[in-house]
CSV table of N, CA, C and O in Angstrom, one decimal:
chain,number,residue,atom,x,y,z
U,265,GLN,N,104.8,95.6,107.6
U,265,GLN,CA,105.1,96.7,106.7
U,265,GLN,C,104.3,96.6,105.4
U,265,GLN,O,104.1,95.5,104.9
U,266,VAL,N,103.8,97.7,104.9
U,266,VAL,CA,103.0,97.7,103.7
U,266,VAL,C,103.7,98.6,102.7
U,266,VAL,O,104.2,99.7,102.9
U,267,GLN,N,103.9,98.0,101.5
U,267,GLN,CA,104.5,98.7,100.4
U,267,GLN,C,103.5,99.1,99.3
U,267,GLN,O,102.7,98.2,99.0
U,268,LEU,N,103.5,100.3,98.8
U,268,LEU,CA,102.5,100.7,97.8
U,268,LEU,C,103.3,101.3,96.6
U,268,LEU,O,104.2,102.1,96.8
U,269,VAL,N,102.9,100.8,95.4
U,269,VAL,CA,103.6,101.3,94.2
U,269,VAL,C,102.5,101.7,93.2
U,269,VAL,O,101.8,100.8,92.7
U,270,GLU,N,102.5,103.0,92.8
U,270,GLU,CA,101.5,103.5,91.9
U,270,GLU,C,102.0,103.4,90.5
U,270,GLU,O,103.2,103.5,90.2
U,271,SER,N,101.1,103.3,89.5
U,271,SER,CA,101.5,103.4,88.1
U,271,SER,C,100.2,103.9,87.3
U,271,SER,O,99.1,103.9,87.9
U,272,GLY,N,100.5,104.2,86.1
U,272,GLY,CA,99.4,104.6,85.2
U,272,GLY,C,99.2,106.1,85.0
U,272,GLY,O,98.3,106.5,84.2
U,273,GLY,N,100.0,106.9,85.6
U,273,GLY,CA,99.9,108.3,85.4
U,273,GLY,C,100.3,108.7,84.0
U,273,GLY,O,100.9,107.9,83.2
U,274,GLY,N,100.1,110.0,83.6
U,274,GLY,CA,100.6,110.4,82.3
U,274,GLY,C,100.0,111.7,81.9
U,274,GLY,O,99.4,112.4,82.8
U,275,SER,N,100.1,112.1,80.7
U,275,SER,CA,99.6,113.4,80.2
U,275,SER,C,98.5,113.1,79.2
U,275,SER,O,98.6,112.3,78.3
U,276,VAL,N,97.3,113.8,79.4
U,276,VAL,CA,96.2,113.7,78.5
U,276,VAL,C,95.6,115.0,78.3
U,276,VAL,O,95.8,116.0,79.1
U,277,GLN,N,94.8,115.1,77.3
U,277,GLN,CA,94.0,116.3,77.0
U,277,GLN,C,92.7,116.3,77.8
U,277,GLN,O,92.2,115.2,78.2
U,278,ALA,N,92.2,117.4,78.1
U,278,ALA,CA,90.9,117.5,78.8
U,278,ALA,C,89.8,116.7,78.1
U,278,ALA,O,89.8,116.7,76.8
U,279,GLY,N,89.1,116.0,78.9
U,279,GLY,CA,88.1,115.1,78.4
U,279,GLY,C,88.6,113.6,78.2
U,279,GLY,O,87.8,112.7,78.0
U,280,GLY,N,89.8,113.5,78.4
U,280,GLY,CA,90.4,112.1,78.2
U,280,GLY,C,90.3,111.3,79.5
U,280,GLY,O,89.7,111.7,80.5
U,281,SER,N,90.9,110.1,79.5
U,281,SER,CA,90.8,109.2,80.6
U,281,SER,C,92.1,108.6,80.9
U,281,SER,O,93.0,108.5,80.1
U,282,LEU,N,92.3,108.2,82.2
U,282,LEU,CA,93.5,107.5,82.7
U,282,LEU,C,93.0,106.5,83.7
U,282,LEU,O,92.0,106.7,84.4
U,283,ARG,N,93.8,105.4,83.8
U,283,ARG,CA,93.5,104.5,84.9
U,283,ARG,C,94.8,104.3,85.7
U,283,ARG,O,95.8,103.9,85.2
U,284,LEU,N,94.6,104.6,87.0
U,284,LEU,CA,95.8,104.5,87.9
U,284,LEU,C,95.7,103.2,88.6
U,284,LEU,O,94.6,102.7,88.9
U,285,SER,N,96.8,102.6,88.9
U,285,SER,CA,96.9,101.3,89.6
U,285,SER,C,97.8,101.4,90.8
U,285,SER,O,98.8,102.2,90.7
U,286,CYS,N,97.6,100.7,91.8
U,286,CYS,CA,98.4,100.6,93.0
U,286,CYS,C,98.6,99.2,93.4
U,286,CYS,O,97.7,98.5,93.7
U,287,ALA,N,99.9,98.7,93.3
U,287,ALA,CA,100.2,97.4,93.8
U,287,ALA,C,100.6,97.4,95.3
U,287,ALA,O,101.4,98.3,95.7
U,288,VAL,N,99.9,96.6,96.0
U,288,VAL,CA,100.1,96.6,97.5
U,288,VAL,C,100.8,95.4,98.0
U,288,VAL,O,100.4,94.2,97.7
U,289,GLY,N,101.9,95.6,98.6
U,289,GLY,CA,102.7,94.5,99.2
U,289,GLY,C,102.4,94.5,100.7
U,289,GLY,O,102.6,95.5,101.4
U,290,GLY,N,102.1,93.3,101.2
U,290,GLY,CA,101.8,93.2,102.6
U,290,GLY,C,100.7,92.1,102.9
U,290,GLY,O,100.1,91.6,101.9
U,291,TYR,N,100.5,91.8,104.1
U,291,TYR,CA,99.5,90.8,104.4
U,291,TYR,C,98.2,91.4,104.8
U,291,TYR,O,98.1,92.6,105.2
U,292,ALA,N,97.1,90.6,104.8
U,292,ALA,CA,95.8,91.0,105.3
U,292,ALA,C,95.3,92.2,104.5
U,292,ALA,O,94.6,93.1,105.1
U,293,TYR,N,95.6,92.3,103.2
U,293,TYR,CA,95.1,93.4,102.4
U,293,TYR,C,93.6,93.6,102.5
U,293,TYR,O,93.1,94.7,102.4
U,294,ASN,N,92.9,92.5,102.6
U,294,ASN,CA,91.4,92.7,102.6
U,294,ASN,C,90.9,93.4,103.9
U,294,ASN,O,89.7,93.7,104.0
U,295,GLN,N,91.8,93.7,104.8
U,295,GLN,CA,91.4,94.4,106.0
U,295,GLN,C,91.7,95.9,106.0
U,295,GLN,O,91.3,96.6,106.9
U,296,TYR,N,92.4,96.3,104.9
U,296,TYR,CA,92.8,97.7,104.9
U,296,TYR,C,91.7,98.6,104.4
U,296,TYR,O,90.8,98.3,103.7
U,297,CYS,N,91.8,99.9,104.9
U,297,CYS,CA,91.1,101.0,104.2
U,297,CYS,C,92.2,101.5,103.2
U,297,CYS,O,93.3,101.7,103.5
U,298,MET,N,91.7,101.9,102.0
U,298,MET,CA,92.6,102.4,100.9
U,298,MET,C,92.0,103.7,100.4
U,298,MET,O,90.8,103.9,100.4
U,299,GLY,N,92.9,104.5,99.8
U,299,GLY,CA,92.5,105.7,99.3
U,299,GLY,C,93.4,106.2,98.2
U,299,GLY,O,94.6,105.9,98.1
U,300,TRP,N,92.8,107.1,97.3
U,300,TRP,CA,93.6,107.8,96.4
U,300,TRP,C,93.6,109.3,96.8
U,300,TRP,O,92.5,109.8,97.1
U,301,PHE,N,94.7,109.9,96.8
U,301,PHE,CA,94.9,111.3,97.2
U,301,PHE,C,95.6,112.0,96.0
U,301,PHE,O,96.4,111.4,95.3
U,302,ARG,N,95.5,113.3,96.0
U,302,ARG,CA,96.3,114.0,95.0
U,302,ARG,C,96.8,115.3,95.6
U,302,ARG,O,96.2,115.9,96.5
U,303,GLN,N,97.9,115.8,95.0
U,303,GLN,CA,98.4,117.1,95.4
U,303,GLN,C,98.8,117.9,94.2
U,303,GLN,O,99.7,117.5,93.5
U,304,ALA,N,98.2,119.0,94.1
U,304,ALA,CA,98.5,120.0,93.0
U,304,ALA,C,99.6,120.9,93.5
U,304,ALA,O,99.8,121.1,94.7
U,305,PRO,N,100.4,121.4,92.6
U,305,PRO,CA,101.5,122.3,93.0
U,305,PRO,C,101.0,123.5,93.8
U,305,PRO,O,100.0,124.1,93.5
U,306,GLY,N,101.6,123.7,95.0
U,306,GLY,CA,101.3,124.8,95.9
U,306,GLY,C,100.0,124.5,96.7
U,306,GLY,O,99.6,125.4,97.4
U,307,LYS,N,99.5,123.3,96.6
U,307,LYS,CA,98.3,123.0,97.4
U,307,LYS,C,98.5,121.8,98.3
U,307,LYS,O,99.5,121.1,98.1
U,308,GLU,N,97.6,121.7,99.3
U,308,GLU,CA,97.7,120.6,100.2
U,308,GLU,C,97.2,119.3,99.5
U,308,GLU,O,96.4,119.3,98.6
U,309,ARG,N,97.7,118.2,100.0
U,309,ARG,CA,97.2,116.9,99.6
U,309,ARG,C,95.8,116.7,100.0
U,309,ARG,O,95.4,117.0,101.1
U,310,GLU,N,94.9,116.2,99.1
U,310,GLU,CA,93.5,116.1,99.3
U,310,GLU,C,93.0,114.7,98.9
U,310,GLU,O,93.6,114.1,98.0
U,311,GLY,N,92.0,114.2,99.6
U,311,GLY,CA,91.4,113.0,99.2
U,311,GLY,C,90.6,113.0,98.0
U,311,GLY,O,89.9,114.0,97.7
U,312,VAL,N,90.7,112.0,97.2
U,312,VAL,CA,89.9,111.9,95.9
U,312,VAL,C,88.9,110.8,96.0
U,312,VAL,O,87.7,111.0,95.7
U,313,ALA,N,89.3,109.6,96.5
U,313,ALA,CA,88.3,108.5,96.6
U,313,ALA,C,88.9,107.5,97.6
U,313,ALA,O,90.1,107.3,97.7
U,314,ILE,N,88.0,107.0,98.4
U,314,ILE,CA,88.4,106.0,99.5
U,314,ILE,C,87.5,104.8,99.4
U,314,ILE,O,86.4,104.9,99.0
U,315,ILE,N,88.0,103.7,99.9
U,315,ILE,CA,87.3,102.5,100.0
U,315,ILE,C,87.7,101.7,101.3
U,315,ILE,O,88.9,101.6,101.5
U,316,ASN,N,86.8,101.2,102.0
U,316,ASN,CA,87.1,100.5,103.2
U,316,ASN,C,87.1,99.0,103.0
U,316,ASN,O,86.8,98.5,101.9
U,317,SER,N,87.4,98.2,104.0
U,317,SER,CA,87.5,96.7,103.9
U,317,SER,C,86.1,96.1,103.5
U,317,SER,O,86.1,95.0,103.0
U,318,LEU,N,85.0,96.8,103.8
U,318,LEU,CA,83.7,96.3,103.5
U,318,LEU,C,83.3,96.7,102.1
U,318,LEU,O,82.2,96.3,101.7
U,319,GLY,N,84.1,97.4,101.4
U,319,GLY,CA,83.7,97.9,100.0
U,319,GLY,C,82.9,99.2,100.0
U,319,GLY,O,82.5,99.6,98.9
U,320,ARG,N,82.8,99.8,101.1
U,320,ARG,CA,82.1,101.1,101.1
U,320,ARG,C,83.0,102.1,100.5
U,320,ARG,O,84.2,102.2,100.8
U,321,ILE,N,82.4,103.0,99.7
U,321,ILE,CA,83.2,104.0,99.0
U,321,ILE,C,82.7,105.4,99.2
U,321,ILE,O,81.5,105.6,99.4
U,322,ARG,N,83.7,106.3,99.1
U,322,ARG,CA,83.3,107.7,99.3
U,322,ARG,C,84.2,108.5,98.3
U,322,ARG,O,85.4,108.2,98.1
U,323,TYR,N,83.6,109.5,97.6
U,323,TYR,CA,84.3,110.3,96.6
U,323,TYR,C,84.3,111.8,97.1
U,323,TYR,O,83.4,112.2,97.7
U,324,ALA,N,85.4,112.5,96.7
U,324,ALA,CA,85.3,113.9,96.8
U,324,ALA,C,84.3,114.4,95.8
U,324,ALA,O,84.0,113.8,94.8
U,325,ASP,N,83.7,115.6,96.1
U,325,ASP,CA,82.7,116.2,95.2
U,325,ASP,C,83.2,116.3,93.8
U,325,ASP,O,82.5,116.1,92.8
U,326,SER,N,84.5,116.7,93.7
U,326,SER,CA,85.1,116.9,92.4
U,326,SER,C,85.3,115.7,91.6
U,326,SER,O,85.4,115.7,90.4
U,327,ALA,N,85.2,114.5,92.2
U,327,ALA,CA,85.4,113.2,91.6
U,327,ALA,C,84.1,112.5,91.3
U,327,ALA,O,84.1,111.6,90.4
U,328,LYS,N,83.0,112.9,91.9
U,328,LYS,CA,81.8,112.2,91.7
U,328,LYS,C,81.3,112.2,90.3
U,328,LYS,O,81.3,113.2,89.6
U,329,GLY,N,80.9,111.0,89.8
U,329,GLY,CA,80.4,110.9,88.4
U,329,GLY,C,81.5,110.8,87.4
U,329,GLY,O,81.2,110.5,86.2
U,330,ARG,N,82.8,111.0,87.8
U,330,ARG,CA,83.9,110.9,86.8
U,330,ARG,C,84.9,109.8,87.1
U,330,ARG,O,85.5,109.2,86.3
U,331,PHE,N,85.1,109.6,88.4
U,331,PHE,CA,86.1,108.7,88.9
U,331,PHE,C,85.5,107.5,89.5
U,331,PHE,O,84.4,107.6,90.1
U,332,THR,N,86.2,106.3,89.4
U,332,THR,CA,85.7,105.1,90.0
U,332,THR,C,86.9,104.4,90.7
U,332,THR,O,87.9,104.1,90.0
U,333,ILE,N,86.7,104.2,92.0
U,333,ILE,CA,87.7,103.5,92.7
U,333,ILE,C,87.3,102.0,92.9
U,333,ILE,O,86.1,101.7,93.0
U,334,SER,N,88.3,101.1,92.8
U,334,SER,CA,88.0,99.7,92.9
U,334,SER,C,89.2,99.0,93.6
U,334,SER,O,90.3,99.4,93.5
U,335,LYS,N,88.9,97.9,94.3
U,335,LYS,CA,89.9,97.2,95.1
U,335,LYS,C,89.8,95.7,94.7
U,335,LYS,O,88.7,95.1,94.8
U,336,ASP,N,90.8,95.1,94.4
U,336,ASP,CA,90.9,93.6,94.1
U,336,ASP,C,91.7,92.9,95.2
U,336,ASP,O,92.9,93.0,95.2
U,337,ASN,N,91.0,92.3,96.1
U,337,ASN,CA,91.6,91.7,97.2
U,337,ASN,C,92.4,90.4,96.8
U,337,ASN,O,93.4,90.1,97.5
U,338,ALA,N,92.0,89.8,95.7
U,338,ALA,CA,92.8,88.6,95.3
U,338,ALA,C,94.1,89.0,94.7
U,338,ALA,O,95.1,88.2,94.7
U,339,LYS,N,94.2,90.2,94.0
U,339,LYS,CA,95.4,90.6,93.4
U,339,LYS,C,96.2,91.7,94.2
U,339,LYS,O,97.2,92.1,93.7
U,340,ASN,N,95.6,92.0,95.3
U,340,ASN,CA,96.3,93.1,96.1
U,340,ASN,C,96.5,94.4,95.3
U,340,ASN,O,97.6,94.9,95.3
U,341,THR,N,95.5,94.8,94.6
U,341,THR,CA,95.6,96.0,93.9
U,341,THR,C,94.5,97.0,94.1
U,341,THR,O,93.4,96.6,94.6
U,342,LEU,N,94.7,98.2,93.9
U,342,LEU,CA,93.8,99.3,94.0
U,342,LEU,C,93.8,100.1,92.7
U,342,LEU,O,94.9,100.3,92.2
U,343,SER,N,92.6,100.4,92.2
U,343,SER,CA,92.6,101.2,90.9
U,343,SER,C,91.8,102.4,91.0
U,343,SER,O,90.9,102.5,91.9
U,344,LEU,N,92.0,103.3,90.1
U,344,LEU,CA,91.2,104.6,90.0
U,344,LEU,C,91.0,104.8,88.5
U,344,LEU,O,92.0,105.2,87.9
U,345,GLN,N,89.8,104.6,88.1
U,345,GLN,CA,89.5,105.0,86.7
U,345,GLN,C,89.0,106.4,86.7
U,345,GLN,O,88.1,106.8,87.4
U,346,MET,N,89.7,107.2,85.9
U,346,MET,CA,89.4,108.6,85.8
U,346,MET,C,88.9,109.0,84.4
U,346,MET,O,89.7,108.8,83.4
U,347,ASN,N,87.7,109.4,84.3
U,347,ASN,CA,87.1,109.8,83.0
U,347,ASN,C,86.8,111.3,83.0
U,347,ASN,O,86.8,112.0,84.0
U,348,SER,N,86.6,111.9,81.8
U,348,SER,CA,86.3,113.3,81.7
U,348,SER,C,87.2,114.2,82.4
U,348,SER,O,86.8,115.1,83.2
U,349,LEU,N,88.5,113.9,82.3
U,349,LEU,CA,89.5,114.6,83.0
U,349,LEU,C,89.5,116.1,82.7
U,349,LEU,O,89.3,116.5,81.5
U,350,GLU,N,89.8,116.9,83.7
U,350,GLU,CA,89.9,118.4,83.6
U,350,GLU,C,91.2,118.9,84.0
U,350,GLU,O,92.0,118.2,84.7
U,351,PRO,N,91.6,120.0,83.5
U,351,PRO,CA,93.0,120.6,83.9
U,351,PRO,C,93.1,120.7,85.4
U,351,PRO,O,94.2,120.5,85.9
U,352,GLU,N,92.0,120.9,86.1
U,352,GLU,CA,92.0,121.0,87.6
U,352,GLU,C,92.4,119.6,88.2
U,352,GLU,O,92.7,119.6,89.4
U,353,ASP,N,92.4,118.6,87.5
U,353,ASP,CA,92.7,117.2,88.0
U,353,ASP,C,94.2,117.0,88.0
U,353,ASP,O,94.7,116.0,88.5
U,354,THR,N,95.0,117.9,87.4
U,354,THR,CA,96.4,117.8,87.4
U,354,THR,C,97.0,117.8,88.8
U,354,THR,O,96.6,118.5,89.6
U,355,GLY,N,98.0,116.9,88.9
U,355,GLY,CA,98.7,116.8,90.2
U,355,GLY,C,99.4,115.4,90.4
U,355,GLY,O,99.3,114.6,89.5
U,356,MET,N,100.0,115.3,91.5
U,356,MET,CA,100.6,114.0,91.9
U,356,MET,C,99.6,113.2,92.6
U,356,MET,O,99.0,113.7,93.6
U,357,TYR,N,99.3,112.0,92.1
U,357,TYR,CA,98.4,111.1,92.7
U,357,TYR,C,99.0,110.0,93.6
U,357,TYR,O,100.0,109.3,93.1
U,358,TYR,N,98.5,109.9,94.8
U,358,TYR,CA,99.1,109.0,95.8
U,358,TYR,C,98.1,107.9,96.2
U,358,TYR,O,96.9,108.2,96.4
U,359,CYS,N,98.6,106.7,96.3
U,359,CYS,CA,97.9,105.6,96.9
U,359,CYS,C,98.2,105.5,98.4
U,359,CYS,O,99.4,105.7,98.8
U,360,ALA,N,97.2,105.3,99.2
U,360,ALA,CA,97.4,105.3,100.7
U,360,ALA,C,96.7,104.1,101.3
U,360,ALA,O,95.6,103.7,100.8
U,361,ALA,N,97.3,103.6,102.4
U,361,ALA,CA,96.6,102.5,103.1
U,361,ALA,C,96.6,102.8,104.6
U,361,ALA,O,97.5,103.5,105.1
U,362,ARG,N,95.5,102.4,105.2
U,362,ARG,CA,95.3,102.5,106.6
U,362,ARG,C,95.2,101.1,107.2
U,362,ARG,O,94.2,100.4,106.8
U,363,TYR,N,96.1,100.7,108.0
U,363,TYR,CA,96.0,99.4,108.7
U,363,TYR,C,96.8,99.4,110.0
U,363,TYR,O,97.9,99.9,110.0
U,364,SER,N,96.1,99.0,111.0
U,364,SER,CA,96.7,99.0,112.4
U,364,SER,C,96.6,97.7,113.0
U,364,SER,O,96.5,97.6,114.3
U,365,GLY,N,96.4,96.6,112.3
U,365,GLY,CA,96.3,95.3,112.8
U,365,GLY,C,94.8,94.8,113.0
U,365,GLY,O,94.6,93.6,113.4
U,366,ALA,N,93.9,95.6,112.7
U,366,ALA,CA,92.5,95.2,112.8
U,366,ALA,C,91.7,95.7,111.5
U,366,ALA,O,92.2,96.6,110.9
U,367,ILE,N,90.7,95.0,111.3
U,367,ILE,CA,89.9,95.3,110.0
U,367,ILE,C,89.4,96.8,110.1
U,367,ILE,O,89.0,97.3,111.1
U,368,CYS,N,89.6,97.4,108.9
U,368,CYS,CA,89.3,98.8,108.8
U,368,CYS,C,87.9,99.0,108.2
U,368,CYS,O,87.7,98.7,107.1
U,369,VAL,N,87.0,99.6,109.0
U,369,VAL,CA,85.6,99.7,108.5
U,369,VAL,C,85.1,101.2,108.4
U,369,VAL,O,84.0,101.5,108.1
U,370,GLY,N,86.0,102.1,108.8
U,370,GLY,CA,85.6,103.5,108.7
U,370,GLY,C,85.8,104.1,107.3
U,370,GLY,O,86.2,103.4,106.4
U,371,LEU,N,85.4,105.3,107.1
U,371,LEU,CA,85.5,106.0,105.9
U,371,LEU,C,86.4,107.2,106.2
U,371,LEU,O,85.8,108.2,106.7
U,372,TYR,N,87.6,107.1,105.9
U,372,TYR,CA,88.6,108.2,106.3
U,372,TYR,C,89.1,109.0,105.1
U,372,TYR,O,89.6,108.4,104.2
U,373,PHE,N,88.8,110.3,105.2
U,373,PHE,CA,89.2,111.1,104.0
U,373,PHE,C,90.5,112.0,104.4
U,373,PHE,O,91.0,112.6,103.5
U,374,ALA,N,90.8,112.1,105.6
U,374,ALA,CA,91.9,112.9,106.0
U,374,ALA,C,93.3,112.2,105.8
U,374,ALA,O,93.4,111.0,106.1
U,375,THR,N,94.3,112.9,105.3
U,375,THR,CA,95.5,112.3,105.1
U,375,THR,C,96.2,111.7,106.3
U,375,THR,O,96.8,110.6,106.3
U,376,LEU,N,95.9,112.3,107.5
U,376,LEU,CA,96.6,111.8,108.7
U,376,LEU,C,96.0,110.5,109.2
U,376,LEU,O,96.6,109.9,110.0
U,377,GLU,N,94.9,110.1,108.6
U,377,GLU,CA,94.4,108.8,109.0
U,377,GLU,C,95.1,107.6,108.3
U,377,GLU,O,94.8,106.5,108.7
U,378,TYR,N,95.9,107.9,107.4
U,378,TYR,CA,96.6,106.8,106.6
U,378,TYR,C,98.1,106.7,107.0
U,378,TYR,O,98.7,107.7,107.1
U,379,ASN,N,98.5,105.5,107.2
U,379,ASN,CA,99.9,105.3,107.7
U,379,ASN,C,100.8,104.7,106.7
U,379,ASN,O,102.0,104.5,107.0
U,380,TYR,N,100.4,104.5,105.5
U,380,TYR,CA,101.3,104.0,104.5
U,380,TYR,C,101.0,104.7,103.2
U,380,TYR,O,99.8,104.9,102.8
U,381,TRP,N,102.0,105.1,102.5
U,381,TRP,CA,101.9,105.9,101.3
U,381,TRP,C,102.8,105.4,100.2
U,381,TRP,O,103.9,105.0,100.5
U,382,GLY,N,102.4,105.6,98.9
U,382,GLY,CA,103.2,105.3,97.8
U,382,GLY,C,104.0,106.5,97.4
U,382,GLY,O,103.9,107.6,98.1
U,383,GLN,N,104.8,106.4,96.4
U,383,GLN,CA,105.7,107.5,96.0
U,383,GLN,C,104.9,108.5,95.0
U,383,GLN,O,105.4,109.6,94.8
U,384,GLY,N,103.8,108.1,94.5
U,384,GLY,CA,103.0,108.9,93.7
U,384,GLY,C,103.2,108.7,92.2
U,384,GLY,O,104.3,108.2,91.7
U,385,THR,N,102.2,109.1,91.4
U,385,THR,CA,102.3,109.1,90.0
U,385,THR,C,101.7,110.4,89.4
U,385,THR,O,100.6,110.8,89.9
U,386,GLN,N,102.4,111.0,88.5
U,386,GLN,CA,102.0,112.3,88.0
U,386,GLN,C,100.8,112.2,87.0
U,386,GLN,O,100.9,111.4,86.0
U,387,VAL,N,99.9,113.0,87.1
U,387,VAL,CA,98.8,113.2,86.1
U,387,VAL,C,98.7,114.6,85.7
U,387,VAL,O,98.7,115.5,86.5
U,388,THR,N,98.8,114.8,84.4
U,388,THR,CA,98.8,116.2,83.8
U,388,THR,C,97.7,116.2,82.7
U,388,THR,O,97.7,115.4,81.8
U,389,VAL,N,96.8,117.1,82.9
U,389,VAL,CA,95.7,117.3,82.0
U,389,VAL,C,95.8,118.7,81.4
U,389,VAL,O,95.8,119.7,82.1
U,390,SER,N,95.9,118.7,80.1
U,390,SER,CA,96.0,120.0,79.3
U,390,SER,C,94.7,120.4,78.7
U,390,SER,O,93.9,119.5,78.3
U,391,SER,N,94.5,121.7,78.6
U,391,SER,CA,93.2,122.2,78.0
U,391,SER,C,93.3,122.3,76.5
U,391,SER,O,94.4,122.2,75.9
Protein backbone atom coordinates (compact mmCIF):
# COMPACT_ATOMS: atom_id res chain seq x y z
CA GLN A 1 0.00 0.00 0.00
CA VAL A 2 1.23 3.48 -0.87
CA GLN A 3 0.19 6.60 1.03
CA LEU A 4 0.52 10.07 -0.45
CA VAL A 5 0.16 13.33 1.48
CA GLU A 6 0.39 16.67 -0.29
CA SER A 7 1.26 20.02 1.26
CA GLY A 8 2.29 23.50 0.21
CA GLY A 9 -0.82 24.81 -1.48
CA GLY A 10 -2.16 28.27 -0.82
CA SER A 11 -3.29 31.55 -2.30
CA VAL A 12 -0.96 33.79 -4.29
CA GLN A 13 -1.22 36.62 -6.74
CA ALA A 14 -0.45 36.17 -10.40
CA GLY A 15 3.28 36.06 -10.98
CA GLY A 16 3.94 34.49 -7.61
CA SER A 17 5.42 31.12 -6.72
CA LEU A 18 4.47 28.08 -4.69
CA ARG A 19 6.24 24.84 -3.90
CA LEU A 20 4.14 21.72 -3.48
CA SER A 21 5.44 18.67 -1.66
CA CYS A 22 4.22 15.10 -1.50
CA ALA A 23 5.31 12.73 1.25
CA VAL A 24 5.21 9.13 0.08
CA GLY A 25 4.72 6.21 2.44
CA GLY A 26 5.60 2.82 1.07
CA TYR A 27 8.48 0.68 -0.03
CA ALA A 28 10.50 0.68 -3.25
CA TYR A 29 9.75 4.37 -3.86
CA ASN A 30 12.67 4.57 -6.27
CA GLN A 31 10.75 2.24 -8.61
CA TYR A 32 7.60 4.39 -8.87
CA CYS A 33 6.40 6.66 -11.61
CA MET A 34 5.13 9.83 -9.96
CA GLY A 35 3.08 12.73 -11.15
CA TRP A 36 1.36 15.98 -10.29
CA PHE A 37 -2.16 16.46 -11.55
CA ARG A 38 -4.64 19.25 -11.11
CA GLN A 39 -8.37 19.70 -11.33
CA ALA A 40 -10.06 23.05 -11.81
CA PRO A 41 -13.72 23.49 -10.88
CA GLY A 42 -15.93 21.96 -13.52
CA LYS A 43 -13.02 20.44 -15.41
CA GLU A 44 -11.44 17.03 -15.65
CA ARG A 45 -8.28 16.17 -13.80
CA GLU A 46 -5.23 16.73 -15.99
CA GLY A 47 -1.56 15.94 -15.83
CA VAL A 48 0.84 18.75 -15.02
CA ALA A 49 4.22 17.05 -14.65
CA ILE A 50 5.41 13.46 -14.40
CA ILE A 51 8.67 11.71 -13.58
CA ASN A 52 9.57 8.05 -13.88
CA SER A 53 11.97 5.89 -11.91
CA LEU A 54 14.81 6.75 -14.29
CA GLY A 55 14.34 10.46 -13.71
CA ARG A 56 12.81 11.13 -17.10
CA ILE A 57 10.38 14.05 -16.96
CA ARG A 58 7.51 15.31 -19.02
CA TYR A 59 5.49 18.50 -18.58
CA ALA A 60 2.15 19.65 -19.85
CA ASP A 61 2.52 22.47 -22.37
CA SER A 62 0.98 24.86 -19.87
CA ALA A 63 3.68 24.02 -17.31
CA LYS A 64 6.77 24.11 -19.49
CA GLY A 65 9.24 26.79 -18.47
CA ARG A 66 7.35 27.62 -15.28
CA PHE A 67 7.07 24.41 -13.25
CA THR A 68 9.79 22.02 -12.10
CA ILE A 69 9.12 18.52 -10.81
CA SER A 70 11.68 16.73 -8.67
CA LYS A 71 11.89 13.44 -6.80
CA ASP A 72 14.03 12.68 -3.76
CA ASN A 73 14.37 8.93 -3.41
CA ALA A 74 16.27 9.21 -0.13
CA LYS A 75 13.49 11.22 1.53
CA ASN A 76 10.53 9.61 -0.27
CA THR A 77 9.27 12.97 -1.44
CA LEU A 78 8.02 14.52 -4.65
CA SER A 79 8.02 18.26 -5.23
CA LEU A 80 6.61 20.72 -7.72
CA GLN A 81 8.11 24.20 -7.88
CA MET A 82 5.65 26.52 -9.56
CA ASN A 83 6.79 29.95 -10.72
CA SER A 84 5.08 32.72 -12.68
CA LEU A 85 1.71 31.43 -11.57
CA GLU A 86 -1.37 32.43 -13.54
CA PRO A 87 -5.06 32.46 -12.58
CA GLU A 88 -5.49 29.52 -14.96
CA ASP A 89 -3.29 27.46 -12.63
CA THR A 90 -5.96 27.57 -9.95
CA GLY A 91 -7.23 24.17 -8.87
CA MET A 92 -6.77 21.20 -6.59
CA TYR A 93 -3.35 19.65 -7.06
CA TYR A 94 -2.90 15.94 -6.57
CA CYS A 95 0.16 13.78 -6.15
CA ALA A 96 -0.10 10.37 -7.82
CA ALA A 97 1.97 7.21 -7.93
CA ARG A 98 2.07 4.29 -10.32
CA TYR A 99 3.52 1.09 -8.97
CA SER A 100 2.62 -2.51 -9.70
CA GLY A 101 5.55 -4.37 -8.24
CA ALA A 102 8.03 -3.66 -11.01
CA ILE A 103 10.22 -0.68 -11.83
CA CYS A 104 8.26 1.96 -13.71
CA VAL A 105 10.05 3.36 -16.77
CA GLY A 106 7.20 4.68 -18.87
CA LEU A 107 6.01 8.26 -19.14
CA TYR A 108 2.36 8.22 -18.22
CA PHE A 109 0.20 11.31 -18.41
CA ALA A 110 -3.24 9.76 -18.16
CA THR A 111 -4.90 9.68 -14.76
CA LEU A 112 -6.00 6.08 -15.23
CA GLU A 113 -2.38 4.98 -15.36
CA TYR A 114 -1.88 5.86 -11.68
CA ASN A 115 -3.14 3.63 -8.93
CA TYR A 116 -2.39 5.72 -5.84
CA TRP A 117 -3.59 9.25 -5.14
CA GLY A 118 -3.27 11.82 -2.40
CA GLN A 119 -6.10 13.93 -1.05
CA GLY A 120 -4.97 17.06 -2.84
CA THR A 121 -3.86 20.55 -1.92
CA GLN A 122 -5.62 23.70 -3.12
CA VAL A 123 -3.82 26.31 -5.21
CA THR A 124 -5.56 29.63 -5.85
CA VAL A 125 -4.01 32.29 -8.05
CA SER A 126 -5.67 35.69 -8.14
CA SER A 127 -5.21 38.28 -10.85
